[in-house]
Tab-separated table of C-alpha atoms in Angstrom:
chain	number	residue	atom	x	y	z
A	16	GLU	CA	-19.701	-7.307	-18.996
A	17	GLY	CA	-19.258	-7.645	-22.952
A	18	SER	CA	-16.195	-5.461	-23.252
A	19	LEU	CA	-12.698	-6.860	-24.193
A	20	HIS	CA	-10.231	-5.042	-21.823
A	21	ALA	CA	-7.294	-3.071	-24.135
A	22	ASP	CA	-4.515	-4.600	-22.127
A	23	MET	CA	-4.569	-8.149	-23.309
A	24	MET	CA	-1.621	-10.160	-21.965
A	25	HIS	CA	-2.093	-13.580	-23.594
A	26	PHE	CA	-5.285	-15.436	-25.199
A	27	ASP	CA	-5.376	-19.062	-26.390
A	28	ALA	CA	-8.183	-21.702	-27.860
A	29	PHE	CA	-9.454	-24.889	-25.903
A	30	LYS	CA	-11.818	-27.403	-26.048
A	31	MET	CA	-14.377	-28.869	-23.630
A	32	ALA	CA	-14.563	-32.617	-22.790
A	33	ASP	CA	-17.366	-32.760	-25.569
A	34	GLY	CA	-15.557	-31.119	-28.306
A	35	THR	CA	-16.949	-27.653	-27.940
A	36	PRO	CA	-14.241	-24.850	-28.572
A	37	PHE	CA	-13.805	-22.037	-26.935
A	38	LEU	CA	-11.646	-19.126	-26.091
A	39	LEU	CA	-9.732	-17.723	-22.960
A	40	ILE	CA	-8.732	-13.934	-23.407
A	41	SER	CA	-6.402	-12.964	-19.845
A	42	ASN	CA	-6.273	-9.279	-19.311
A	43	HIS	CA	-5.885	-6.235	-17.141
A	44	GLY	CA	-9.531	-6.451	-16.468
A	45	GLY	CA	-9.802	-9.931	-15.248
A	46	LEU	CA	-10.302	-13.102	-17.764
A	47	SER	CA	-12.985	-13.256	-20.831
A	48	VAL	CA	-14.085	-16.127	-22.516
A	49	SER	CA	-15.820	-16.462	-25.729
A	50	TYR	CA	-17.702	-19.406	-27.539
A	51	ASP	CA	-18.713	-18.237	-30.921
A	52	ASN	CA	-14.447	-17.295	-32.152
A	53	LEU	CA	-14.768	-13.584	-30.568
A	54	GLU	CA	-17.748	-12.664	-32.068
A	55	THR	CA	-19.169	-11.975	-28.580
A	56	ALA	CA	-16.912	-12.252	-25.302
A	57	GLU	CA	-17.653	-12.565	-21.606
A	58	ASN	CA	-15.903	-11.057	-18.730
A	59	ILE	CA	-16.110	-13.680	-15.823
A	60	GLY	CA	-13.662	-11.656	-13.342
A	61	LEU	CA	-17.120	-9.280	-12.893
A	62	SER	CA	-18.516	-11.357	-9.944
A	63	THR	CA	-16.621	-13.527	-6.820
A	64	LEU	CA	-13.422	-12.429	-7.719
A	65	ASN	CA	-11.235	-12.989	-4.683
A	66	VAL	CA	-7.798	-11.954	-6.011
A	67	SER	CA	-6.038	-8.570	-7.742
A	68	GLN	CA	-3.657	-6.212	-7.497
A	69	TYR	CA	-4.831	-4.043	-4.775
A	70	TYR	CA	-3.763	-0.410	-4.275
A	71	SER	CA	-5.701	0.302	-1.503
A	72	VAL	CA	-7.743	-1.859	0.676
A	73	ALA	CA	-10.142	0.083	3.183
A	74	THR	CA	-12.918	-1.399	6.009
A	75	ASP	CA	-16.014	0.817	6.079
A	76	PRO	CA	-15.978	2.404	9.388
A	77	THR	CA	-19.304	1.422	9.930
A	78	ASP	CA	-19.772	-2.030	9.407
A	79	PRO	CA	-16.679	-4.015	9.549
A	80	ARG	CA	-18.545	-6.828	7.007
A	81	PHE	CA	-18.154	-4.415	4.280
A	82	VAL	CA	-14.558	-4.168	2.873
A	83	TYR	CA	-13.388	-2.260	-0.458
A	84	ALA	CA	-10.591	-2.357	-2.634
A	85	GLY	CA	-8.785	-0.224	-5.450
A	86	SER	CA	-7.100	-2.461	-7.755
A	87	GLN	CA	-4.922	-2.272	-11.062
A	88	ASP	CA	-7.356	-2.244	-13.738
A	89	GLN	CA	-9.926	-4.401	-12.114
A	90	GLY	CA	-11.730	-1.672	-10.771
A	91	PHE	CA	-13.174	-0.088	-7.752
A	92	GLN	CA	-14.195	-3.686	-5.700
A	93	ARG	CA	-16.179	-4.257	-2.551
A	94	CYS	CA	-17.440	-7.363	-0.488
A	95	GLY	CA	-20.177	-7.415	2.166
A	96	GLN	CA	-19.099	-10.546	3.688
A	97	PHE	CA	-16.075	-10.369	4.895
A	98	ASP	CA	-15.681	-12.169	8.169
A	99	ASN	CA	-12.261	-14.030	7.793
A	100	GLN	CA	-13.895	-17.565	7.733
A	101	ASP	CA	-14.437	-18.544	4.298
A	102	ILE	CA	-13.342	-16.738	0.924
A	103	ALA	CA	-14.633	-13.348	0.663
A	104	PHE	CA	-15.933	-12.342	-3.189
A	105	PHE	CA	-15.646	-9.437	-4.574
A	106	GLU	CA	-17.836	-7.162	-6.834
A	107	GLN	CA	-16.272	-4.863	-9.451
A	108	VAL	CA	-18.419	-1.760	-9.496
A	109	ILE	CA	-16.664	0.002	-11.974
A	110	SER	CA	-13.767	-1.035	-14.235
A	111	GLY	CA	-10.173	1.051	-14.047
A	112	ASP	CA	-6.980	1.636	-11.749
A	113	TYR	CA	-8.455	3.278	-8.182
A	114	GLY	CA	-6.866	3.882	-4.900
A	115	HIS	CA	-6.874	6.190	-2.104
A	116	ILE	CA	-10.066	5.158	-0.391
A	117	ALA	CA	-11.318	7.998	2.052
A	118	PHE	CA	-14.775	8.534	3.777
A	119	SER	CA	-16.213	11.506	5.536
A	120	HIS	CA	-19.728	12.199	7.116
A	121	GLY	CA	-19.047	9.664	9.670
A	122	GLY	CA	-17.840	6.395	7.235
A	123	GLU	CA	-21.229	7.263	5.112
A	124	ASN	CA	-19.614	8.831	2.232
A	125	LEU	CA	-16.810	6.920	0.528
A	126	TRP	CA	-14.328	8.549	-2.001
A	127	THR	CA	-11.819	6.846	-4.387
A	128	VAL	CA	-9.319	8.368	-6.891
A	129	TYR	CA	-8.865	7.378	-10.769
A	130	PRO	CA	-5.466	8.177	-12.293
A	131	GLY	CA	-5.086	11.842	-13.178
A	132	GLY	CA	-7.212	12.994	-10.563
A	133	TRP	CA	-10.896	12.299	-11.308
A	134	VAL	CA	-12.283	11.648	-7.951
A	135	THR	CA	-15.646	9.834	-7.349
A	136	MET	CA	-17.883	9.606	-4.415
A	137	TYR	CA	-20.494	7.471	-3.296
A	138	THR	CA	-23.074	8.150	-0.974
A	139	ASN	CA	-24.137	4.569	-0.848
A	140	PRO	CA	-21.256	2.788	-1.040
A	141	LYS	CA	-22.477	-0.523	0.028
A	142	GLN	CA	-24.748	-1.183	-2.692
A	143	GLY	CA	-24.851	1.964	-4.860
A	144	THR	CA	-22.781	3.196	-7.707
A	145	LEU	CA	-20.838	6.418	-7.935
A	146	THR	CA	-22.997	9.771	-6.955
A	147	ALA	CA	-20.748	12.304	-8.436
A	148	ALA	CA	-17.630	12.847	-9.674
A	149	TYR	CA	-14.863	15.803	-9.903
A	150	ASP	CA	-11.804	15.910	-12.371
A	151	MET	CA	-8.611	17.628	-11.365
A	152	ASP	CA	-7.624	19.543	-14.954
A	153	SER	CA	-4.501	21.343	-14.317
A	154	GLU	CA	-0.563	21.314	-15.798
A	155	GLN	CA	1.436	20.593	-12.097
A	156	GLU	CA	-0.748	17.790	-10.970
A	157	SER	CA	0.462	15.175	-8.277
A	158	VAL	CA	1.407	11.773	-8.970
A	159	TRP	CA	-0.374	9.195	-11.024
A	160	LEU	CA	-3.048	8.145	-8.369
A	161	PRO	CA	-3.226	11.630	-6.272
A	162	PRO	CA	-3.661	11.084	-2.618
A	163	VAL	CA	-6.952	11.369	-0.819
A	164	VAL	CA	-7.225	11.287	2.663
A	165	SER	CA	-10.349	11.811	5.486
A	166	GLY	CA	-10.003	15.324	7.512
A	167	PRO	CA	-8.868	15.193	11.161
A	168	ASP	CA	-12.905	15.150	11.982
A	169	ALA	CA	-14.217	12.033	11.107
A	170	TYR	CA	-17.829	13.716	10.711
A	171	GLU	CA	-16.585	16.600	7.966
A	172	GLY	CA	-18.394	16.643	5.361
A	173	GLY	CA	-15.375	15.890	2.411
A	174	VAL	CA	-12.074	14.998	1.810
A	175	TYR	CA	-8.825	16.490	1.127
A	176	MET	CA	-6.533	15.893	-2.197
A	177	ALA	CA	-2.994	16.362	-2.974
A	178	GLY	CA	-3.944	18.566	-6.044
A	179	GLY	CA	-2.932	20.956	-8.611
A	180	SER	CA	-4.990	23.910	-9.341
A	181	ILE	CA	-8.889	23.992	-9.664
A	182	GLU	CA	-8.470	26.952	-11.346
A	183	GLY	CA	-6.233	24.852	-14.238
A	184	GLY	CA	-2.785	26.106	-15.371
A	185	THR	CA	0.068	25.813	-12.814
A	186	GLY	CA	0.310	25.225	-9.077
A	187	SER	CA	0.234	22.396	-6.902
A	188	HIS	CA	-2.468	23.324	-3.825
A	189	LEU	CA	-4.085	21.534	-1.055
A	190	VAL	CA	-7.415	21.035	-2.214
A	191	LYS	CA	-10.788	20.288	-0.310
A	192	LEU	CA	-13.473	18.494	-1.530
A	193	SER	CA	-16.843	19.234	-0.103
A	194	TRP	CA	-20.538	17.369	-0.710
A	195	GLN	CA	-22.614	20.139	-0.735
A	196	GLY	CA	-26.115	20.485	-2.310
A	197	GLY	CA	-25.925	17.217	-3.910
A	198	ALA	CA	-22.860	18.267	-5.813
A	199	ILE	CA	-19.071	18.064	-5.142
A	200	VAL	CA	-17.641	21.916	-4.500
A	201	PRO	CA	-13.996	22.521	-4.723
A	202	SER	CA	-11.733	24.717	-2.702
A	203	GLN	CA	-8.131	24.993	-2.051
A	204	SER	CA	-6.074	26.651	-0.235
A	205	ASP	CA	-3.710	29.449	-1.488
A	206	PHE	CA	-0.212	27.916	-0.687
A	207	ASP	CA	1.538	26.793	-3.740
A	208	PHE	CA	3.637	23.795	-3.173
A	209	TYR	CA	5.039	23.599	-6.857
A	210	ASP	CA	6.528	27.496	-6.262
A	211	ALA	CA	7.863	26.889	-2.889
A	212	SER	CA	9.755	23.623	-3.792
A	213	GLY	CA	9.637	22.833	-7.072
A	214	GLY	CA	7.802	19.605	-6.499
A	215	ALA	CA	4.183	18.701	-6.785
A	216	LEU	CA	1.968	17.522	-3.521
A	217	SER	CA	2.430	14.197	-3.275
A	218	ALA	CA	1.260	13.053	0.604
A	219	ILE	CA	-0.954	14.865	2.874
A	220	GLY	CA	-1.942	14.391	6.860
A	221	ALA	CA	-3.847	15.956	9.412
A	222	SER	CA	-3.409	15.696	13.288
A	223	ALA	CA	-6.733	13.679	15.201
A	224	ALA	CA	-5.100	15.478	18.268
A	225	ASN	CA	-5.132	19.325	17.169
A	226	HIS	CA	-6.748	20.032	13.823
A	227	GLU	CA	-4.594	22.781	13.333
A	228	TYR	CA	-1.681	20.495	12.900
A	229	TRP	CA	-1.200	19.466	9.374
A	230	TYR	CA	1.535	17.866	7.148
A	231	SER	CA	2.679	17.370	3.497
A	232	ALA	CA	5.528	16.137	1.588
A	233	THR	CA	6.232	16.801	-2.419
A	234	THR	CA	7.739	14.707	-4.917
A	235	ASN	CA	10.848	15.903	-4.729
A	236	GLY	CA	11.170	15.101	-1.003
A	237	ARG	CA	10.187	18.340	0.913
A	238	PHE	CA	8.550	18.456	3.936
A	239	PHE	CA	5.864	20.994	5.189
A	240	TYR	CA	4.189	21.900	8.360
A	241	SER	CA	1.310	23.916	9.143
A	242	ARG	CA	0.012	25.300	12.692
A	243	ASP	CA	-3.043	27.055	11.385
A	244	GLY	CA	-5.277	24.036	9.546
A	245	GLY	CA	-3.648	24.475	6.365
A	246	ASP	CA	-3.840	27.959	5.677
A	247	SER	CA	0.096	28.622	5.794
A	248	TRP	CA	3.094	26.421	5.690
A	249	GLU	CA	6.848	26.168	6.659
A	250	GLN	CA	9.074	24.059	4.763
A	251	SER	CA	11.397	21.643	6.960
A	252	VAL	CA	14.931	21.469	6.597
A	253	ASN	CA	15.258	18.017	5.998
A	254	PHE	CA	15.158	15.845	2.778
A	255	ILE	CA	12.793	13.485	3.191
A	256	PRO	CA	12.261	9.924	1.259
A	257	ASP	CA	10.650	10.229	-2.365
A	258	GLY	CA	7.459	8.378	-2.736
A	259	HIS	CA	6.540	5.868	-5.020
A	260	TYR	CA	5.759	7.604	-8.851
A	261	LEU	CA	1.864	5.802	-8.820
A	262	TYR	CA	1.065	6.755	-5.447
A	263	GLY	CA	3.254	9.015	-3.523
A	264	GLN	CA	4.477	8.845	-0.121
A	265	ALA	CA	3.179	7.854	3.338
A	266	ILE	CA	2.312	10.143	6.317
A	267	LEU	CA	1.140	8.934	9.751
A	268	THR	CA	0.101	11.060	12.594
A	269	SER	CA	-0.249	10.600	15.966
A	270	LYS	CA	-3.997	10.178	17.713
A	271	PHE	CA	-2.455	11.533	20.929
A	272	ASP	CA	0.504	14.119	20.237
A	273	PRO	CA	-0.120	16.702	17.379
A	274	GLU	CA	3.551	16.883	17.003
A	275	ARG	CA	4.492	13.440	16.742
A	276	VAL	CA	4.437	12.509	12.827
A	277	ILE	CA	6.237	9.574	10.605
A	278	LEU	CA	6.700	9.907	6.975
A	279	ALA	CA	7.967	7.008	4.674
A	280	GLY	CA	8.893	6.521	1.258
A	281	SER	CA	11.835	5.208	-0.901
A	282	GLY	CA	14.469	3.242	1.147
A	283	TYR	CA	16.562	2.457	-1.193
A	284	SER	CA	19.362	5.357	-1.094
A	285	GLY	CA	18.487	6.056	2.641
A	286	PRO	CA	16.159	5.216	5.725
A	287	ALA	CA	12.370	4.695	4.373
A	288	VAL	CA	10.756	5.799	7.716
A	289	HIS	CA	11.602	8.971	9.388
A	290	LEU	CA	10.116	10.097	12.905
A	291	SER	CA	9.601	14.093	13.776
A	292	THR	CA	8.695	14.700	17.288
A	293	ASP	CA	8.684	18.516	16.983
A	294	GLY	CA	5.851	19.162	14.502
A	295	GLY	CA	7.860	18.109	11.369
A	296	GLU	CA	10.662	20.800	12.146
A	297	ASN	CA	13.216	17.788	12.169
A	298	PHE	CA	13.183	14.240	11.706
A	299	THR	CA	15.596	11.209	12.839
A	300	PRO	CA	15.328	7.920	11.336
A	301	MET	CA	13.453	4.791	12.085
A	302	SER	CA	14.295	2.238	10.083
A	303	GLN	CA	16.324	-0.230	12.131
A	304	GLY	CA	15.409	-3.702	11.217
A	305	LEU	CA	13.419	-2.744	7.958
A	306	PRO	CA	15.383	-3.728	4.646
A	307	SER	CA	16.398	-1.632	2.030
A	308	THR	CA	12.813	-1.055	0.462
A	309	LEU	CA	10.035	1.043	-0.420
A	310	VAL	CA	7.190	1.810	2.128
A	311	PHE	CA	3.839	2.157	0.665
A	312	ASP	CA	1.698	2.944	3.505
A	313	LEU	CA	1.585	3.050	7.311
A	314	ALA	CA	-0.500	2.394	10.540
A	315	SER	CA	-0.857	1.830	13.893
A	316	ASN	CA	-2.463	0.153	16.752
A	317	GLU	CA	-4.473	1.839	19.461
A	318	ALA	CA	-2.031	2.537	21.732
A	319	GLU	CA	0.596	3.614	19.497
A	320	THR	CA	3.223	0.578	20.657
A	321	MET	CA	3.177	-0.825	17.336
A	322	TYR	CA	3.624	0.412	13.995
A	323	PHE	CA	2.647	-1.646	10.776
A	324	ALA	CA	4.108	-1.151	7.543
A	325	ALA	CA	3.172	-2.249	3.885
A	326	THR	CA	6.507	-2.442	1.884
A	327	GLU	CA	7.730	-3.692	-1.377
A	328	ALA	CA	9.278	-6.519	0.585
A	329	GLY	CA	6.313	-7.575	2.692
A	330	PRO	CA	4.509	-6.927	5.841
A	331	TYR	CA	6.425	-5.530	8.734
A	332	VAL	CA	5.908	-4.249	12.478
A	333	TYR	CA	7.450	-2.134	14.583
A	334	PHE	CA	7.952	-2.108	18.385
A	335	THR	CA	8.206	1.083	20.061
A	336	GLU	CA	10.033	-0.758	23.071
A	337	ALA	CA	12.240	-2.615	21.334
A	338	GLY	CA	12.699	0.489	18.764
A	339	ARG	CA	13.010	-1.603	15.748
A	340	TRP	CA	10.847	-3.113	12.767
A	341	TYR	CA	10.320	-6.797	12.567
A	342	ASP	CA	9.647	-8.967	9.729
A	343	LEU	CA	5.628	-10.228	9.769
A	344	ALA	CA	5.409	-12.762	6.623
A	345	GLY	CA	6.083	-15.616	8.897
A	346	GLN	CA	6.408	-18.826	6.885
A	347	CYS	CA	2.592	-18.708	5.353
A	348	ALA	CA	2.433	-15.127	3.805
A	349	PRO	CA	3.155	-14.721	0.536
A	350	ALA	CA	6.537	-13.069	-0.968
A	351	GLN	CA	4.855	-10.278	-2.643
A	352	THR	CA	4.102	-6.492	-2.429
A	353	TYR	CA	1.891	-5.431	0.369
A	354	TRP	CA	0.480	-1.939	-1.012
A	355	SER	CA	-1.823	-0.838	1.860
A	356	VAL	CA	-2.408	-1.374	5.821
A	357	GLU	CA	-4.750	-0.211	8.336
A	358	TYR	CA	-5.554	-1.445	11.866
A	359	LEU	CA	-8.841	-2.469	13.083
A	360	GLU	CA	-9.001	-1.900	16.783
A	361	GLN	CA	-12.336	-3.480	17.889
A	362	GLU	CA	-11.040	-6.967	16.024
A	363	LYS	CA	-7.092	-6.370	16.821
A	364	VAL	CA	-6.088	-6.914	13.291
A	365	ALA	CA	-3.696	-5.438	10.766
A	366	ARG	CA	-5.486	-5.702	7.255
A	367	PHE	CA	-2.504	-5.679	4.210
A	368	GLY	CA	-3.496	-5.213	0.662
A	369	THR	CA	-1.261	-7.088	-1.687
A	370	TYR	CA	-0.390	-6.714	-5.309
A	371	GLY	CA	-1.726	-9.644	-6.544
A	372	ARG	CA	-1.929	-12.004	-3.800
A	373	GLY	CA	-5.287	-11.053	-1.775
A	374	ILE	CA	-5.791	-8.948	1.758
A	375	TRP	CA	-4.145	-10.328	4.332
A	376	ASP	CA	-5.284	-10.217	8.068
A	377	PHE	CA	-2.679	-10.571	11.453
A	378	GLU	CA	-4.608	-11.014	14.320
A	379	ILE	CA	-2.869	-9.410	17.108
A	380	GLU	CA	-2.317	-11.117	20.461
A	381	THR	CA	-0.412	-10.398	23.225
A	382	THR	CA	1.530	-12.731	25.208
A	383	VAL	CA	4.068	-12.918	27.707
A	384	ASN	CA	7.549	-15.183	27.063
A	385	ASP	CA	10.325	-14.854	29.329
A	386	LYS	CA	12.603	-16.982	27.171
A	387	GLN	CA	12.525	-15.485	23.904
A	388	PRO	CA	11.582	-12.141	22.551
A	389	ALA	CA	8.528	-11.954	20.412
A	390	PHE	CA	9.383	-11.959	16.630
A	391	ALA	CA	12.895	-13.270	17.402
A	392	ASP	CA	14.467	-13.072	14.070
A	393	ILE	CA	17.821	-14.495	13.410
A	394	GLU	CA	20.896	-12.029	11.969
A	395	VAL	CA	21.500	-12.500	8.109
A	396	GLN	CA	24.377	-10.444	6.718
A	397	LEU	CA	24.291	-10.290	2.955
A	398	GLY	CA	25.983	-7.994	-0.024
A	399	PRO	CA	25.544	-6.082	-2.172
A	400	ASN	CA	22.218	-5.234	-2.450
A	401	PRO	CA	21.533	-4.216	-5.150
A	402	THR	CA	23.806	-6.342	-6.913
A	403	ARG	CA	24.747	-7.129	-10.487
A	404	GLY	CA	26.702	-10.255	-9.737
A	405	PRO	CA	27.246	-12.667	-6.889
A	406	LEU	CA	26.068	-12.099	-3.694
A	407	TRP	CA	27.860	-12.996	-0.618
A	408	VAL	CA	25.907	-14.505	2.368
A	409	GLN	CA	27.334	-14.622	5.836
A	410	LEU	CA	25.268	-18.011	7.381
A	411	PRO	CA	24.914	-18.187	11.107
A	412	GLN	CA	25.430	-21.283	13.014
A	413	GLY	CA	24.426	-24.492	11.347
A	414	GLN	CA	23.346	-26.370	7.626
A	415	TRP	CA	20.980	-24.002	5.629
A	416	GLU	CA	19.162	-24.589	2.555
A	417	ILE	CA	18.898	-21.161	0.693
A	418	GLN	CA	16.320	-20.596	-1.775
A	419	LEU	CA	16.080	-17.472	-4.529
A	420	VAL	CA	12.236	-16.747	-4.540
A	421	ASN	CA	10.661	-14.361	-7.444
A	422	ASN	CA	8.320	-11.984	-6.855
A	423	GLY	CA	5.393	-14.508	-7.554
A	424	GLY	CA	6.600	-16.789	-5.189
A	425	GLN	CA	8.440	-19.197	-7.462
A	426	VAL	CA	11.991	-20.596	-6.644
A	427	ILE	CA	14.523	-19.791	-8.981
A	428	ARG	CA	17.145	-21.310	-7.380
A	429	THR	CA	18.363	-23.417	-4.392
A	430	TRP	CA	21.926	-24.046	-2.600
A	431	GLN	CA	23.099	-25.567	0.247
A	432	GLY	CA	25.749	-23.995	2.641
A	433	GLN	CA	26.587	-24.073	6.127
A	434	SER	CA	27.922	-21.440	8.842
A	435	GLY	CA	30.403	-18.863	7.065
A	436	GLN	CA	30.501	-16.908	4.310
A	437	LEU	CA	28.812	-18.525	1.270
A	438	GLN	CA	29.015	-16.825	-2.805
A	439	LEU	CA	25.753	-17.172	-4.689
A	440	GLN	CA	25.627	-16.564	-8.473
A	441	LEU	CA	22.537	-14.703	-8.998
A	442	SER	CA	21.719	-15.441	-13.036
A	443	ALA	CA	17.766	-14.115	-12.922
A	444	ALA	CA	16.234	-11.105	-14.678
A	445	PRO	CA	16.601	-7.729	-13.027
A	446	GLY	CA	13.855	-6.993	-10.341
A	447	LEU	CA	13.094	-7.779	-6.327
A	448	TYR	CA	13.638	-11.196	-5.037
A	449	PHE	CA	13.909	-12.751	-1.623
A	450	LEU	CA	16.200	-15.207	-0.119
A	451	GLN	CA	14.584	-17.627	1.833
A	452	LEU	CA	16.723	-19.419	4.171
A	453	SER	CA	15.503	-22.670	6.145
A	454	GLN	CA	16.717	-25.139	8.510
A	455	ASN	CA	15.452	-28.335	8.824
A	456	GLY	CA	12.510	-27.527	6.674
A	457	ILE	CA	11.543	-24.871	8.252
A	458	LEU	CA	11.940	-21.199	7.254
A	459	GLN	CA	13.868	-19.034	9.513
A	460	ALA	CA	14.427	-16.005	7.440
A	461	THR	CA	13.478	-14.046	4.646
A	462	ARG	CA	15.535	-11.107	3.132
A	463	PRO	CA	14.926	-9.075	-0.116
A	464	VAL	CA	17.460	-8.976	-2.924
A	465	VAL	CA	17.339	-6.487	-5.696
A	466	ILE	CA	18.984	-7.953	-9.330
A	467	GLN	CA	19.984	-4.755	-11.218
């Protein structure tokens, strides 16, 4: 509360209406204020915080009012009054970077991970502080925030981690962290993913339909499958997407078919999402309708007729009947990186966490429309993308307003055009942008653009 975060981005001096001077220091931990020229400072971001750069957002399995979040430098957070009616104020339980929230013991215990493999566990996540911790210390560890996932049995007494080696030294193993006798007890499989592939373990998943089916991926784009609960592994012949260097890939298993598994990662040099229906032996692209983007997380509805993807280009939904992805952002969701997604079956809600614009819920309603399919989208062709120079856009019929918007939602430039091909000069710094097309003041389409 009284300490300044090391990563200070900006500070400045101000005066109140009565002339009282004060300093504001903005930093990765939030915002601090000082009334005595920095002899003391108070972190005013510890409570009633309602926006952070979220890596992971997870709803408590035992009480949907409680939502937990792991954030960039603003710590592990929780909220006990998340009801979709008012602004949800989060409490910062501990500072730092946290992600990959998982549950064990039927949702009673919560696990999350800090960079480098420091895993913390809470036996009372709703009110308490961390109960115990385990630190992975070895040479060939996973990505910056190593994946930690729940086991296939929700009542299991531990979680699984994309590890290095619990014995130290070399090796990349599937690690189980069990809560036994008041302590975290680590164990690991004998299989060394680094020795088998040359990459570290960066994504793991197990089938709830058959607990013997396990899946994994590595940092160098290799995929493995197991039929004996993770004791032995076979390597797929496929080269699959690399993941994010901080977070890894996303693996989603079917609740009904143990051999159906989806893997997602970077889509900048190939399809971002791949589907296997034979237990990971072979994959086919599952990216129609999805732009060239990076997928951080996946979720499905209860019937697996819809899949949701949290991506660098926004929130997306896949309809199995249509066989393609659709943009979910619409006209009100922020143009931002969406880092996590979960589906709440009872509430019929897809809950997304964003990297700086809060938590967004998309309520799923089933309607029948004989005139137009749900999530109809206009066809917009553009290229080259990524680009270092001008961008060509093929506009549909009519008069159009085109806006280039940065990742923070600011309009960089606006053009006017009509049906046909239009050349846009993109004089902006390298990064991810969004091209928004509006007609008669109504947003009709949003497309991600990468400026190199």
